[in-house]
mmCIF file of C-alpha atoms in Angstrom:
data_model
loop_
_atom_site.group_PDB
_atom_site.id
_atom_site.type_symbol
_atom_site.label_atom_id
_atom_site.label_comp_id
_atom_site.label_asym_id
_atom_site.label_seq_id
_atom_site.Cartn_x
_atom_site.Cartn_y
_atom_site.Cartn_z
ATOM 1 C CA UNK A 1064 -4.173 0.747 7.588
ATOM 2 C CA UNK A 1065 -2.538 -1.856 9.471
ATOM 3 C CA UNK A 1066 -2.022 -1.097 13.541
ATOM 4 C CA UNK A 1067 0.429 -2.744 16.095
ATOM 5 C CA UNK A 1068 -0.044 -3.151 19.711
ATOM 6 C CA UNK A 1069 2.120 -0.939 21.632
ATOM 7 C CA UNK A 1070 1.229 -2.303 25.225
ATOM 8 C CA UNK A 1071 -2.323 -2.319 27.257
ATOM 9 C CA UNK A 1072 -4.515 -2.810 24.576
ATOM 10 C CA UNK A 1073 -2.963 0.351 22.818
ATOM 11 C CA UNK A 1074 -2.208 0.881 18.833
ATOM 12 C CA UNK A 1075 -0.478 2.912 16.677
ATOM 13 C CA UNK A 1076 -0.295 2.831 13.086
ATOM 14 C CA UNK A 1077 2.436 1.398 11.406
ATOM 15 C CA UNK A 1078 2.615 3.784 8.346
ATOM 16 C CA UNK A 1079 2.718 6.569 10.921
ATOM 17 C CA UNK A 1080 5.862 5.419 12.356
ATOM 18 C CA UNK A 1081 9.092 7.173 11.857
ATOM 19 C CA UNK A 1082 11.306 5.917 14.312
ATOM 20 C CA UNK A 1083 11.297 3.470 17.514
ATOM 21 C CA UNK A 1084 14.111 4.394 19.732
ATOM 22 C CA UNK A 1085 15.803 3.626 23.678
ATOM 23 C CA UNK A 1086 14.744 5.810 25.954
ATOM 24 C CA UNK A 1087 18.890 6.072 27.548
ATOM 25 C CA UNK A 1088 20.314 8.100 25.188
ATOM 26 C CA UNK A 1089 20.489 11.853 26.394
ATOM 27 C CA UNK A 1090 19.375 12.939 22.619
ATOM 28 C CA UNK A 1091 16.133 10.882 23.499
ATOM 29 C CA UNK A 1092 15.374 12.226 26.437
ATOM 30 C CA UNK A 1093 15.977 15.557 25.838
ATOM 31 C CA UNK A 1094 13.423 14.581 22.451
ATOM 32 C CA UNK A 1095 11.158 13.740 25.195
ATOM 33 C CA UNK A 1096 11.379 16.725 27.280
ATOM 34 C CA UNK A 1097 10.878 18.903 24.390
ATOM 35 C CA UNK A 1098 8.058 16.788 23.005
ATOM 36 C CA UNK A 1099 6.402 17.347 26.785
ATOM 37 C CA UNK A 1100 7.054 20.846 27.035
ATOM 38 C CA UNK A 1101 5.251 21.205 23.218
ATOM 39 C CA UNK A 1102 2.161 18.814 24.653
ATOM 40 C CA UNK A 1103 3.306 16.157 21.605
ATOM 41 C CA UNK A 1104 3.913 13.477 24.013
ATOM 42 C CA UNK A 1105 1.364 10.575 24.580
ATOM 43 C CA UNK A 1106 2.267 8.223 27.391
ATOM 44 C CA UNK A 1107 1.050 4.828 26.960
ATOM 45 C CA UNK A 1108 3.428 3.245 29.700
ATOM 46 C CA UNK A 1109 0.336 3.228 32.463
ATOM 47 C CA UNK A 1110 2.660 4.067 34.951
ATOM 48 C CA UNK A 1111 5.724 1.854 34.263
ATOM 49 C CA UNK A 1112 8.925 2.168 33.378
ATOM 50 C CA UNK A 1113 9.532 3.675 29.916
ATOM 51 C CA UNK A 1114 11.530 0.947 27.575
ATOM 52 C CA UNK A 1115 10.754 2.834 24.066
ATOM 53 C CA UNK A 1116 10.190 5.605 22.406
ATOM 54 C CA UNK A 1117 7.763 6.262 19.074
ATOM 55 C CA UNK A 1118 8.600 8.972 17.191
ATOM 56 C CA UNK A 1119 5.637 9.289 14.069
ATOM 57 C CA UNK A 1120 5.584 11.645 11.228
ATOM 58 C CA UNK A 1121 3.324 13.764 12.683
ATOM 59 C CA UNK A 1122 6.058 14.297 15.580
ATOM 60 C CA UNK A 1123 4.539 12.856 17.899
ATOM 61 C CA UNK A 1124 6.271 10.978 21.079
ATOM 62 C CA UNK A 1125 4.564 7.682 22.494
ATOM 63 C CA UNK A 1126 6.195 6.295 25.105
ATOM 64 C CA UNK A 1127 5.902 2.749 25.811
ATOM 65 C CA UNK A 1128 6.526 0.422 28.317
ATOM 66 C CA UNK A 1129 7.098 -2.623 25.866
ATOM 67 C CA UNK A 1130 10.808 -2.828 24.534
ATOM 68 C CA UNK A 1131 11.637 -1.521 21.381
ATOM 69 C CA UNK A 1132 12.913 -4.551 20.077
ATOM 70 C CA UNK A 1133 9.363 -5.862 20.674
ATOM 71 C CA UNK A 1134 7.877 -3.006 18.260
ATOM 72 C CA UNK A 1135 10.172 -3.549 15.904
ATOM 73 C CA UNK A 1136 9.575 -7.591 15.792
ATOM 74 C CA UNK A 1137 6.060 -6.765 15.668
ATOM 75 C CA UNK A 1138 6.499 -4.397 12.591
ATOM 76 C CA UNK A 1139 8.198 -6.441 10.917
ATOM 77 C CA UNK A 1140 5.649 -9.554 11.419
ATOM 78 C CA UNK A 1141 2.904 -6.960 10.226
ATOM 79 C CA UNK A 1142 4.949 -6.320 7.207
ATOM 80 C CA UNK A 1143 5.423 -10.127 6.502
ATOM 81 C CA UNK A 1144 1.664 -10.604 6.939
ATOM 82 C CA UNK A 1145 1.353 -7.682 4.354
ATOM 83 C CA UNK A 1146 3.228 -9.911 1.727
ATOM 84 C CA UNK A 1147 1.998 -13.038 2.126
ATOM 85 C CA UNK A 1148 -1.566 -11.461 1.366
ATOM 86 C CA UNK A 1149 -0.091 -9.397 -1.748
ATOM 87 C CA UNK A 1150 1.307 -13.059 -3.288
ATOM 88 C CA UNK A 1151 -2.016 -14.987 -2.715
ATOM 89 C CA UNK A 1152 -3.627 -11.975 -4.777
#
């Protein structure tokens, strides 16, 4: 199971992830809201300003303070890493 940092030393799993989204849109934030209200959101921002959401599978909502291009870039090296070591086997 491969993990990605998602800001101050915190992970999530990459399989887990459904969907990495801004947190402007009023769709997303009224995602969030609802995901608060439920007691599915996990805050991993420490305190700063909010610059993505996580959505998983399990529907879940991680907030993050890195950008969501950052995620994504990350995912996406994680996923090229994956390769590589699937070739040399």
């Amino acid at each position: 199971m491969k993990f990605i940092n998602i800001g101050f030393g915190n992970m999530v799993a990459v399989e887990r992830i459904v969907a990495i989204a801004s947190p402007d849109s009023a769709p997303i934030k009224r995602l969030v809201q609802d995901a608060k209200e439920d007691g599915r959101t996990i805050d991993v921002s420490c305190g700063r300003r909010t610059r993505a959401v996580i959505i998983t599978d399990s529907e879940h909502v991680i907030l993050s303070a890195i950008g969501a291009e950052t995620i994504a870039n990350r995912m996406d090296d994680t996923t090229y890493e994956e390769e590589i070591e699937e070739e040399e086997e």
